[in-house]
mmCIF file of N, CA and C in Angstrom:
data_model
loop_
_atom_site.group_PDB
_atom_site.id
_atom_site.type_symbol
_atom_site.label_atom_id
_atom_site.label_comp_id
_atom_site.label_asym_id
_atom_site.label_seq_id
_atom_site.Cartn_x
_atom_site.Cartn_y
_atom_site.Cartn_z
ATOM 1 N N MET Q 156 26.948 14.109 12.004
ATOM 2 C CA MET Q 156 26.491 12.854 11.873
ATOM 3 C C MET Q 156 25.010 12.642 12.349
ATOM 4 N N ALA Q 157 24.793 13.696 13.318
ATOM 5 C CA ALA Q 157 23.311 13.618 13.751
ATOM 6 C C ALA Q 157 22.412 13.961 12.574
ATOM 7 N N VAL Q 158 22.957 14.711 11.642
ATOM 8 C CA VAL Q 158 21.763 15.016 10.589
ATOM 9 C C VAL Q 158 21.717 14.018 9.346
ATOM 10 N N CYS Q 159 22.669 13.100 9.560
ATOM 11 C CA CYS Q 159 22.535 11.899 8.344
ATOM 12 C C CYS Q 159 21.378 10.887 8.528
ATOM 13 N N PRO Q 160 20.844 10.680 7.654
ATOM 14 C CA PRO Q 160 19.590 9.608 7.660
ATOM 15 C C PRO Q 160 20.394 8.145 8.021
ATOM 16 N N ASP Q 161 19.780 7.193 8.623
ATOM 17 C CA ASP Q 161 20.302 5.919 9.241
ATOM 18 C C ASP Q 161 19.997 5.324 7.822
ATOM 19 N N GLU Q 162 19.220 5.481 6.981
ATOM 20 C CA GLU Q 162 19.225 4.690 5.530
ATOM 21 C C GLU Q 162 18.747 5.795 4.465
ATOM 22 N N ALA Q 163 18.694 5.438 3.407
ATOM 23 C CA ALA Q 163 18.478 6.030 2.262
ATOM 24 C C ALA Q 163 17.907 5.036 1.301
ATOM 25 N N PRO Q 164 16.990 5.575 0.469
ATOM 26 C CA PRO Q 164 16.742 4.513 -0.571
ATOM 27 C C PRO Q 164 17.634 4.763 -1.890
ATOM 28 N N THR Q 165 17.535 3.625 -2.475
ATOM 29 C CA THR Q 165 18.641 3.674 -3.851
ATOM 30 C C THR Q 165 18.226 4.712 -4.550
ATOM 31 N N PRO Q 166 19.221 5.153 -5.533
ATOM 32 C CA PRO Q 166 18.804 6.389 -6.383
ATOM 33 C C PRO Q 166 17.720 5.981 -7.408
ATOM 34 N N ASP Q 167 17.665 4.749 -7.775
ATOM 35 C CA ASP Q 167 16.736 4.339 -8.855
ATOM 36 C C ASP Q 167 15.158 4.118 -8.230
ATOM 37 N N THR Q 168 15.027 4.350 -7.041
ATOM 38 C CA THR Q 168 13.649 4.047 -6.417
ATOM 39 C C THR Q 168 12.902 5.296 -6.945
ATOM 40 N N GLN Q 169 11.543 5.004 -7.385
ATOM 41 C CA GLN Q 169 10.686 5.915 -7.687
ATOM 42 C C GLN Q 169 10.477 6.936 -6.628
ATOM 43 N N GLU Q 170 10.384 8.125 -7.206
ATOM 44 C CA GLU Q 170 10.261 9.468 -6.237
ATOM 45 C C GLU Q 170 8.995 9.522 -5.433
ATOM 46 N N LEU Q 171 7.805 9.320 -6.024
ATOM 47 C CA LEU Q 171 6.549 9.271 -5.376
ATOM 48 C C LEU Q 171 6.266 10.594 -5.202
ATOM 49 N N SER Q 172 6.643 11.611 -6.090
ATOM 50 C CA SER Q 172 6.366 12.993 -5.874
ATOM 51 C C SER Q 172 4.937 13.463 -5.657
ATOM 52 N N PHE Q 173 3.884 12.726 -6.156
ATOM 53 C CA PHE Q 173 2.561 12.936 -5.723
ATOM 54 C C PHE Q 173 2.209 12.872 -4.284
ATOM 55 N N ILE Q 174 2.940 12.347 -3.508
ATOM 56 C CA ILE Q 174 2.783 12.240 -1.973
ATOM 57 C C ILE Q 174 3.180 13.747 -1.286
ATOM 58 N N THR Q 175 2.864 14.343 -0.729
ATOM 59 C CA THR Q 175 3.200 15.499 -0.371
ATOM 60 C C THR Q 175 3.764 15.621 1.036
ATOM 61 N N ASP Q 176 3.480 14.698 1.898
ATOM 62 C CA ASP Q 176 3.802 14.398 3.173
ATOM 63 C C ASP Q 176 5.242 13.891 2.978
ATOM 64 N N VAL Q 177 6.284 14.583 3.294
ATOM 65 C CA VAL Q 177 7.771 14.330 2.934
ATOM 66 C C VAL Q 177 8.075 12.932 3.896
ATOM 67 N N ASP Q 178 7.777 12.896 5.094
ATOM 68 C CA ASP Q 178 7.998 11.731 6.048
ATOM 69 C C ASP Q 178 7.335 10.664 5.474
ATOM 70 N N LEU Q 179 6.102 10.549 4.839
ATOM 71 C CA LEU Q 179 5.354 9.351 4.586
ATOM 72 C C LEU Q 179 6.152 8.915 3.135
ATOM 73 N N ARG Q 180 6.399 9.937 2.288
ATOM 74 C CA ARG Q 180 6.931 9.588 1.069
ATOM 75 C C ARG Q 180 8.300 8.971 1.528
ATOM 76 N N GLN Q 181 9.046 9.247 2.289
ATOM 77 C CA GLN Q 181 10.321 8.994 2.328
ATOM 78 C C GLN Q 181 10.172 7.399 3.173
ATOM 79 N N SER Q 182 9.409 7.190 3.858
ATOM 80 C CA SER Q 182 9.064 6.010 4.496
ATOM 81 C C SER Q 182 8.770 4.931 3.548
ATOM 82 N N ILE Q 183 7.898 5.257 2.548
ATOM 83 C CA ILE Q 183 7.287 4.377 1.740
ATOM 84 C C ILE Q 183 8.455 3.898 0.480
ATOM 85 N N ARG Q 184 9.169 4.900 0.300
ATOM 86 C CA ARG Q 184 10.445 4.786 -0.525
ATOM 87 C C ARG Q 184 11.449 3.982 -0.039
ATOM 88 N N LEU Q 185 11.646 4.190 1.328
ATOM 89 C CA LEU Q 185 12.594 3.205 2.106
ATOM 90 C C LEU Q 185 12.068 1.764 1.929
ATOM 91 N N ASP Q 186 10.818 1.717 2.170
ATOM 92 C CA ASP Q 186 10.214 0.077 1.968
ATOM 93 C C ASP Q 186 10.428 -0.293 0.853
ATOM 94 N N MET Q 187 10.173 0.529 -0.252
ATOM 95 C CA MET Q 187 10.332 -0.099 -1.839
ATOM 96 C C MET Q 187 11.824 -0.425 -1.874
ATOM 97 N N SER Q 188 12.705 0.437 -1.594
ATOM 98 C CA SER Q 188 13.970 0.274 -1.836
ATOM 99 C C SER Q 188 14.638 -0.968 -1.367
ATOM 100 N N ALA Q 189 14.266 -1.143 0.209
ATOM 101 C CA ALA Q 189 14.637 -2.394 0.773
ATOM 102 C C ALA Q 189 13.943 -3.601 0.321
ATOM 103 N N ALA Q 190 12.591 -3.424 -0.079
ATOM 104 C CA ALA Q 190 12.281 -4.633 -0.784
ATOM 105 C C ALA Q 190 12.822 -5.121 -2.101
ATOM 106 N N ASN Q 191 13.156 -4.099 -2.897
ATOM 107 C CA ASN Q 191 13.933 -4.754 -4.145
ATOM 108 C C ASN Q 191 15.200 -4.891 -3.833
ATOM 109 N N LYS Q 192 16.045 -4.571 -2.808
ATOM 110 C CA LYS Q 192 17.441 -4.958 -2.466
ATOM 111 C C LYS Q 192 17.186 -6.652 -1.887
ATOM 112 N N ASN Q 193 16.107 -6.763 -1.045
ATOM 113 C CA ASN Q 193 15.864 -8.176 -0.550
ATOM 114 C C ASN Q 193 15.511 -9.125 -1.797
ATOM 115 N N LEU Q 194 14.634 -8.669 -2.752
ATOM 116 C CA LEU Q 194 14.314 -9.471 -3.914
ATOM 117 C C LEU Q 194 15.485 -9.901 -4.448
ATOM 118 N N ALA Q 195 16.497 -8.905 -4.894
ATOM 119 C CA ALA Q 195 17.672 -9.192 -5.713
ATOM 120 C C ALA Q 195 18.715 -10.024 -5.023
ATOM 121 N N HIS Q 196 18.440 -10.196 -3.557
ATOM 122 C CA HIS Q 196 19.494 -11.210 -2.807
ATOM 123 C C HIS Q 196 18.675 -12.459 -2.414
ATOM 124 N N GLY Q 197 17.529 -12.932 -3.188
ATOM 125 C CA GLY Q 197 16.746 -13.820 -2.856
ATOM 126 C C GLY Q 197 16.395 -14.016 -1.374
ATOM 127 N N GLU Q 198 15.925 -12.624 -0.751
ATOM 128 C CA GLU Q 198 15.647 -12.808 0.645
ATOM 129 C C GLU Q 198 14.076 -12.455 0.629
ATOM 130 N N TRP Q 199 13.337 -13.535 0.159
ATOM 131 C CA TRP Q 199 11.808 -13.627 -0.202
ATOM 132 C C TRP Q 199 11.080 -12.907 0.989
ATOM 133 N N LYS Q 200 11.182 -13.608 2.182
ATOM 134 C CA LYS Q 200 10.354 -12.924 3.141
ATOM 135 C C LYS Q 200 10.449 -11.455 3.553
ATOM 136 N N GLY Q 201 11.548 -10.999 3.526
ATOM 137 C CA GLY Q 201 11.877 -9.501 3.651
ATOM 138 C C GLY Q 201 11.349 -8.691 2.456
ATOM 139 N N ALA Q 202 11.513 -9.313 1.211
ATOM 140 C CA ALA Q 202 11.103 -8.649 0.154
ATOM 141 C C ALA Q 202 9.358 -8.503 0.188
ATOM 142 N N THR Q 203 8.716 -9.790 0.784
ATOM 143 C CA THR Q 203 7.317 -9.659 0.742
ATOM 144 C C THR Q 203 6.656 -8.786 1.840
ATOM 145 N N VAL Q 204 7.337 -8.846 2.836
ATOM 146 C CA VAL Q 204 6.968 -7.988 4.047
ATOM 147 C C VAL Q 204 7.118 -6.495 3.528
ATOM 148 N N LEU Q 205 8.171 -6.160 3.144
ATOM 149 C CA LEU Q 205 8.402 -4.810 2.992
ATOM 150 C C LEU Q 205 7.641 -4.151 1.612
ATOM 151 N N ALA Q 206 7.439 -5.269 0.568
ATOM 152 C CA ALA Q 206 6.495 -4.662 -0.397
ATOM 153 C C ALA Q 206 5.116 -4.595 -0.087
ATOM 154 N N GLY Q 207 4.656 -5.471 0.791
ATOM 155 C CA GLY Q 207 3.487 -5.396 1.300
ATOM 156 C C GLY Q 207 3.132 -4.103 2.240
ATOM 157 N N SER Q 208 4.042 -3.865 2.859
ATOM 158 C CA SER Q 208 4.056 -2.772 3.607
ATOM 159 C C SER Q 208 3.884 -1.263 2.852
ATOM 160 N N ALA Q 209 4.622 -1.219 1.717
ATOM 161 C CA ALA Q 209 4.800 -0.348 0.764
ATOM 162 C C ALA Q 209 3.072 -0.080 0.218
ATOM 163 N N VAL Q 210 2.553 -1.436 -0.143
ATOM 164 C CA VAL Q 210 1.521 -1.267 -0.913
ATOM 165 C C VAL Q 210 0.169 -0.901 -0.203
ATOM 166 N N GLU Q 211 0.530 -1.372 1.452
ATOM 167 C CA GLU Q 211 -0.684 -0.819 2.339
ATOM 168 C C GLU Q 211 -0.534 0.577 2.443
ATOM 169 N N ALA Q 212 0.708 1.164 2.586
ATOM 170 C CA ALA Q 212 0.669 2.494 2.885
ATOM 171 C C ALA Q 212 0.386 3.482 1.524
ATOM 172 N N LEU Q 213 0.588 2.826 0.376
ATOM 173 C CA LEU Q 213 0.055 3.517 -0.664
ATOM 174 C C LEU Q 213 -1.370 3.593 -0.839
ATOM 175 N N LEU Q 214 -2.158 2.368 -0.637
ATOM 176 C CA LEU Q 214 -3.537 2.268 -0.643
ATOM 177 C C LEU Q 214 -4.172 3.154 0.395
ATOM 178 N N LEU Q 215 -3.613 3.173 1.696
ATOM 179 C CA LEU Q 215 -3.914 3.933 2.817
ATOM 180 C C LEU Q 215 -3.970 5.402 2.502
ATOM 181 N N TRP Q 216 -2.756 5.760 1.860
ATOM 182 C CA TRP Q 216 -2.777 7.231 1.505
ATOM 183 C C TRP Q 216 -3.920 7.815 0.482
ATOM 184 N N LYS Q 217 -3.995 6.688 -0.568
ATOM 185 C CA LYS Q 217 -4.913 7.169 -1.527
ATOM 186 C C LYS Q 217 -6.487 7.181 -1.224
ATOM 187 N N ILE Q 218 -6.856 6.268 -0.189
ATOM 188 C CA ILE Q 218 -8.198 6.054 0.299
ATOM 189 C C ILE Q 218 -8.481 7.237 1.112
ATOM 190 N N ARG Q 219 -7.559 7.855 1.999
ATOM 191 C CA ARG Q 219 -7.603 8.805 2.807
ATOM 192 C C ARG Q 219 -7.429 10.332 1.937
ATOM 193 N N ASN Q 220 -7.055 10.205 0.788
ATOM 194 C CA ASN Q 220 -6.548 11.543 0.128
ATOM 195 C C ASN Q 220 -7.755 12.123 -0.488
ATOM 196 N N GLY Q 221 -8.079 13.343 -0.333
ATOM 197 C CA GLY Q 221 -9.108 14.298 -0.781
ATOM 198 C C GLY Q 221 -10.472 14.084 -0.531
ATOM 199 N N GLU Q 222 -11.241 15.140 -0.586
ATOM 200 C CA GLU Q 222 -12.589 15.171 -0.238
ATOM 201 C C GLU Q 222 -13.633 14.458 -1.013
ATOM 202 N N ALA Q 223 -13.139 14.271 -2.125
ATOM 203 C CA ALA Q 223 -14.077 13.578 -3.249
ATOM 204 C C ALA Q 223 -13.968 12.026 -2.700
ATOM 205 N N GLU Q 224 -12.568 11.728 -2.508
ATOM 206 C CA GLU Q 224 -12.364 10.282 -2.138
ATOM 207 C C GLU Q 224 -13.141 9.961 -0.777
ATOM 208 N N ALA Q 225 -13.118 10.840 0.022
ATOM 209 C CA ALA Q 225 -13.757 10.625 1.335
ATOM 210 C C ALA Q 225 -15.340 10.401 1.470
ATOM 211 N N ARG Q 226 -15.990 11.222 0.341
ATOM 212 C CA ARG Q 226 -17.229 11.096 0.118
ATOM 213 C C ARG Q 226 -17.666 9.670 -0.262
ATOM 214 N N ARG Q 227 -16.701 9.510 -1.460
ATOM 215 C CA ARG Q 227 -17.018 8.134 -2.365
ATOM 216 C C ARG Q 227 -16.854 7.015 -1.149
ATOM 217 N N PHE Q 228 -15.565 7.183 -0.250
ATOM 218 C CA PHE Q 228 -15.334 6.212 0.681
ATOM 219 C C PHE Q 228 -16.498 5.818 1.380
ATOM 220 N N GLY Q 229 -17.031 6.497 2.080
ATOM 221 C CA GLY Q 229 -18.290 6.303 3.030
ATOM 222 C C GLY Q 229 -19.355 5.408 2.367
ATOM 223 N N ARG Q 230 -19.611 5.716 1.187
ATOM 224 C CA ARG Q 230 -20.689 4.956 0.169
ATOM 225 C C ARG Q 230 -20.249 3.646 -0.181
ATOM 226 N N HIS Q 231 -18.900 3.338 -0.468
ATOM 227 C CA HIS Q 231 -18.414 2.100 -0.961
ATOM 228 C C HIS Q 231 -18.246 1.314 0.422
ATOM 229 N N LEU Q 232 -17.855 1.911 1.333
ATOM 230 C CA LEU Q 232 -17.626 1.103 2.766
ATOM 231 C C LEU Q 232 -18.843 0.481 3.062
ATOM 232 N N ALA Q 233 -19.897 1.216 3.057
ATOM 233 C CA ALA Q 233 -21.362 0.456 3.324
ATOM 234 C C ALA Q 233 -21.561 -0.679 2.520
ATOM 235 N N ALA Q 234 -20.961 -0.505 1.090
ATOM 236 C CA ALA Q 234 -21.232 -1.597 0.011
ATOM 237 C C ALA Q 234 -20.724 -2.815 0.327
ATOM 238 N N LEU Q 235 -19.584 -2.843 0.971
ATOM 239 C CA LEU Q 235 -18.959 -4.054 1.362
ATOM 240 C C LEU Q 235 -19.735 -5.093 1.899
ATOM 241 N N PRO Q 236 -19.440 -6.461 1.654
ATOM 242 C CA PRO Q 236 -20.282 -7.441 2.222
ATOM 243 C C PRO Q 236 -19.963 -7.846 3.807
ATOM 244 N N GLN Q 237 -18.536 -7.450 4.098
ATOM 245 C CA GLN Q 237 -18.127 -7.540 5.431
ATOM 246 C C GLN Q 237 -18.071 -5.995 6.247
ATOM 247 N N LYS Q 238 -18.243 -6.067 7.446
ATOM 248 C CA LYS Q 238 -18.188 -4.770 7.958
ATOM 249 C C LYS Q 238 -16.776 -4.533 8.571
ATOM 250 N N LEU Q 239 -16.346 -3.018 8.218
ATOM 251 C CA LEU Q 239 -14.937 -2.873 8.372
ATOM 252 C C LEU Q 239 -14.876 -1.636 9.343
ATOM 253 N N SER Q 240 -13.953 -1.538 10.176
ATOM 254 C CA SER Q 240 -13.749 -0.315 11.203
ATOM 255 C C SER Q 240 -13.951 0.785 10.229
ATOM 256 N N PRO Q 241 -14.593 1.829 10.768
ATOM 257 C CA PRO Q 241 -14.248 3.126 9.998
ATOM 258 C C PRO Q 241 -13.156 3.804 10.016
ATOM 259 N N ASP Q 242 -12.156 3.199 10.628
ATOM 260 C CA ASP Q 242 -10.684 3.707 10.751
ATOM 261 C C ASP Q 242 -9.791 2.832 9.808
ATOM 262 N N PRO Q 243 -9.477 3.251 8.634
ATOM 263 C CA PRO Q 243 -8.714 2.324 7.911
ATOM 264 C C PRO Q 243 -7.484 1.806 8.453
ATOM 265 N N GLU Q 244 -6.693 2.423 9.478
ATOM 266 C CA GLU Q 244 -5.293 2.386 9.928
ATOM 267 C C GLU Q 244 -5.780 0.778 10.723
ATOM 268 N N GLU Q 245 -6.854 0.680 10.971
ATOM 269 C CA GLU Q 245 -7.058 -0.892 11.600
ATOM 270 C C GLU Q 245 -7.246 -2.115 10.680
ATOM 271 N N TRP Q 246 -7.309 -1.506 9.426
ATOM 272 C CA TRP Q 246 -7.378 -2.579 8.545
ATOM 273 C C TRP Q 246 -6.102 -3.465 8.105
ATOM 274 N N HIS Q 247 -6.317 -4.603 7.375
ATOM 275 C CA HIS Q 247 -5.267 -5.381 6.753
ATOM 276 C C HIS Q 247 -5.333 -5.243 5.374
ATOM 277 N N LEU Q 248 -4.090 -6.012 4.717
ATOM 278 C CA LEU Q 248 -3.820 -5.493 3.148
ATOM 279 C C LEU Q 248 -5.263 -6.096 2.443
ATOM 280 N N HIS Q 249 -5.778 -7.089 2.599
ATOM 281 C CA HIS Q 249 -6.859 -7.617 1.791
ATOM 282 C C HIS Q 249 -8.126 -6.617 1.925
ATOM 283 N N GLN Q 250 -8.367 -5.908 3.127
ATOM 284 C CA GLN Q 250 -9.395 -4.913 3.217
ATOM 285 C C GLN Q 250 -8.974 -3.661 2.352
ATOM 286 N N TYR Q 251 -7.616 -3.237 2.401
ATOM 287 C CA TYR Q 251 -7.215 -2.048 1.693
ATOM 288 C C TYR Q 251 -7.620 -2.602 0.248
ATOM 289 N N ILE Q 252 -7.212 -3.628 -0.344
ATOM 290 C CA ILE Q 252 -7.426 -4.030 -1.725
ATOM 291 C C ILE Q 252 -9.012 -4.031 -1.965
ATOM 292 N N GLU Q 253 -9.933 -4.547 -1.129
ATOM 293 C CA GLU Q 253 -11.357 -4.536 -1.375
ATOM 294 C C GLU Q 253 -11.920 -3.045 -1.539
ATOM 295 N N VAL Q 254 -11.388 -2.269 -0.575
ATOM 296 C CA VAL Q 254 -12.026 -0.891 -0.721
ATOM 297 C C VAL Q 254 -11.343 -0.157 -2.083
ATOM 298 N N ALA Q 255 -10.020 -0.389 -2.252
ATOM 299 C CA ALA Q 255 -9.531 0.088 -3.442
ATOM 300 C C ALA Q 255 -10.199 -0.144 -4.687
ATOM 301 N N LEU Q 256 -10.761 -1.541 -4.711
ATOM 302 C CA LEU Q 256 -11.592 -1.945 -5.794
ATOM 303 C C LEU Q 256 -12.775 -1.179 -5.918
ATOM 304 N N GLN Q 257 -13.434 -1.174 -4.717
ATOM 305 C CA GLN Q 257 -14.749 -0.544 -4.741
ATOM 306 C C GLN Q 257 -14.516 1.037 -5.201
ATOM 307 N N LEU Q 258 -13.503 1.628 -4.658
ATOM 308 C CA LEU Q 258 -13.461 3.191 -5.152
ATOM 309 C C LEU Q 258 -12.742 3.202 -6.889
ATOM 310 N N LYS Q 259 -12.539 2.169 -7.397
ATOM 311 C CA LYS Q 259 -11.890 2.046 -8.639
ATOM 312 C C LYS Q 259 -10.603 2.868 -8.498
ATOM 313 N N VAL Q 260 -9.838 2.547 -7.647
ATOM 314 C CA VAL Q 260 -8.606 3.077 -7.384
ATOM 315 C C VAL Q 260 -7.581 2.225 -8.120
ATOM 316 N N ILE Q 261 -7.926 0.820 -7.992
ATOM 317 C CA ILE Q 261 -7.089 -0.104 -8.686
ATOM 318 C C ILE Q 261 -7.937 -0.969 -9.655
ATOM 319 N N GLU Q 262 -7.553 -1.510 -10.462
ATOM 320 C CA GLU Q 262 -8.162 -2.548 -11.530
ATOM 321 C C GLU Q 262 -8.412 -3.806 -10.772
ATOM 322 N N PRO Q 263 -9.408 -4.661 -11.366
ATOM 323 C CA PRO Q 263 -9.545 -5.989 -10.756
ATOM 324 C C PRO Q 263 -8.473 -6.981 -10.938
ATOM 325 N N ALA Q 264 -7.639 -6.749 -12.118
ATOM 326 C CA ALA Q 264 -6.487 -7.459 -12.408
ATOM 327 C C ALA Q 264 -5.213 -6.989 -11.512
ATOM 328 N N THR Q 265 -5.359 -6.078 -10.906
ATOM 329 C CA THR Q 265 -4.173 -5.363 -9.791
ATOM 330 C C THR Q 265 -3.735 -6.137 -8.761
ATOM 331 N N PRO Q 266 -4.930 -6.499 -7.862
ATOM 332 C CA PRO Q 266 -4.539 -7.240 -6.879
ATOM 333 C C PRO Q 266 -4.312 -8.522 -6.874
ATOM 334 N N PRO Q 267 -3.431 -9.286 -6.102
ATOM 335 C CA PRO Q 267 -3.326 -10.608 -6.141
ATOM 336 C C PRO Q 267 -4.536 -11.490 -5.316
ATOM 337 N N ARG Q 268 -4.850 -12.409 -5.351
ATOM 338 C CA ARG Q 268 -5.967 -13.195 -4.948
ATOM 339 C C ARG Q 268 -5.602 -13.526 -3.328
ATOM 340 N N PRO Q 269 -6.040 -12.798 -2.325
ATOM 341 C CA PRO Q 269 -5.646 -12.931 -0.822
ATOM 342 C C PRO Q 269 -5.799 -14.428 -0.641
ATOM 343 N N GLY Q 270 -5.046 -14.920 0.131
ATOM 344 C CA GLY Q 270 -5.362 -16.318 0.786
ATOM 345 C C GLY Q 270 -4.671 -17.400 -0.165
ATOM 346 N N ARG Q 271 -4.209 -17.184 -1.432
ATOM 347 C CA ARG Q 271 -3.955 -17.948 -2.570
ATOM 348 C C ARG Q 271 -2.515 -18.127 -2.440
ATOM 349 N N ARG Q 272 -1.895 -19.502 -2.152
ATOM 350 C CA ARG Q 272 -0.450 -19.696 -2.056
ATOM 351 C C ARG Q 272 0.162 -19.493 -3.293
ATOM 352 N N ARG Q 273 1.041 -18.683 -3.654
ATOM 353 C CA ARG Q 273 1.820 -18.840 -4.920
ATOM 354 C C ARG Q 273 2.704 -19.868 -4.907
ATOM 355 N N THR Q 274 3.000 -20.622 -6.071
ATOM 356 C CA THR Q 274 3.874 -21.579 -6.220
ATOM 357 C C THR Q 274 4.692 -21.382 -7.667
ATOM 358 N N SER Q 275 5.637 -21.894 -8.024
ATOM 359 C CA SER Q 275 6.392 -21.849 -9.230
ATOM 360 C C SER Q 275 5.510 -22.027 -10.469
ATOM 361 N N ALA Q 276 4.568 -22.850 -10.339
ATOM 362 C CA ALA Q 276 3.444 -23.226 -11.329
ATOM 363 C C ALA Q 276 2.655 -22.145 -11.545
ATOM 364 N N THR Q 277 2.254 -21.131 -10.479
ATOM 365 C CA THR Q 277 1.290 -20.161 -10.919
ATOM 366 C C THR Q 277 1.797 -18.734 -10.892
#
């Protein structure tokens, strides 16, 4: 029993094989799987929190990944209108989105508009 994991992602959860850190990959997959389970059961808060956690982890991984990204990162961080901590682990989701947009890691249509409350009409 000691070698059995406490949780396991559902088999249909994306593998994320591009992430070589096994622990990080498994953690993100667990969040994605749990978010999908919560969504299927109408548990909106859990789905939102877990999906946000997965998005933050993926953006942080991408921002920190590779030397070319790191060189571009410094240049784009200086170009942002607000000053951010040089340590991305201290950021919030909207800051990951801003930097990812600057680095062209995500498209402008990809992120939700931070601070905008979604309703059934939007």
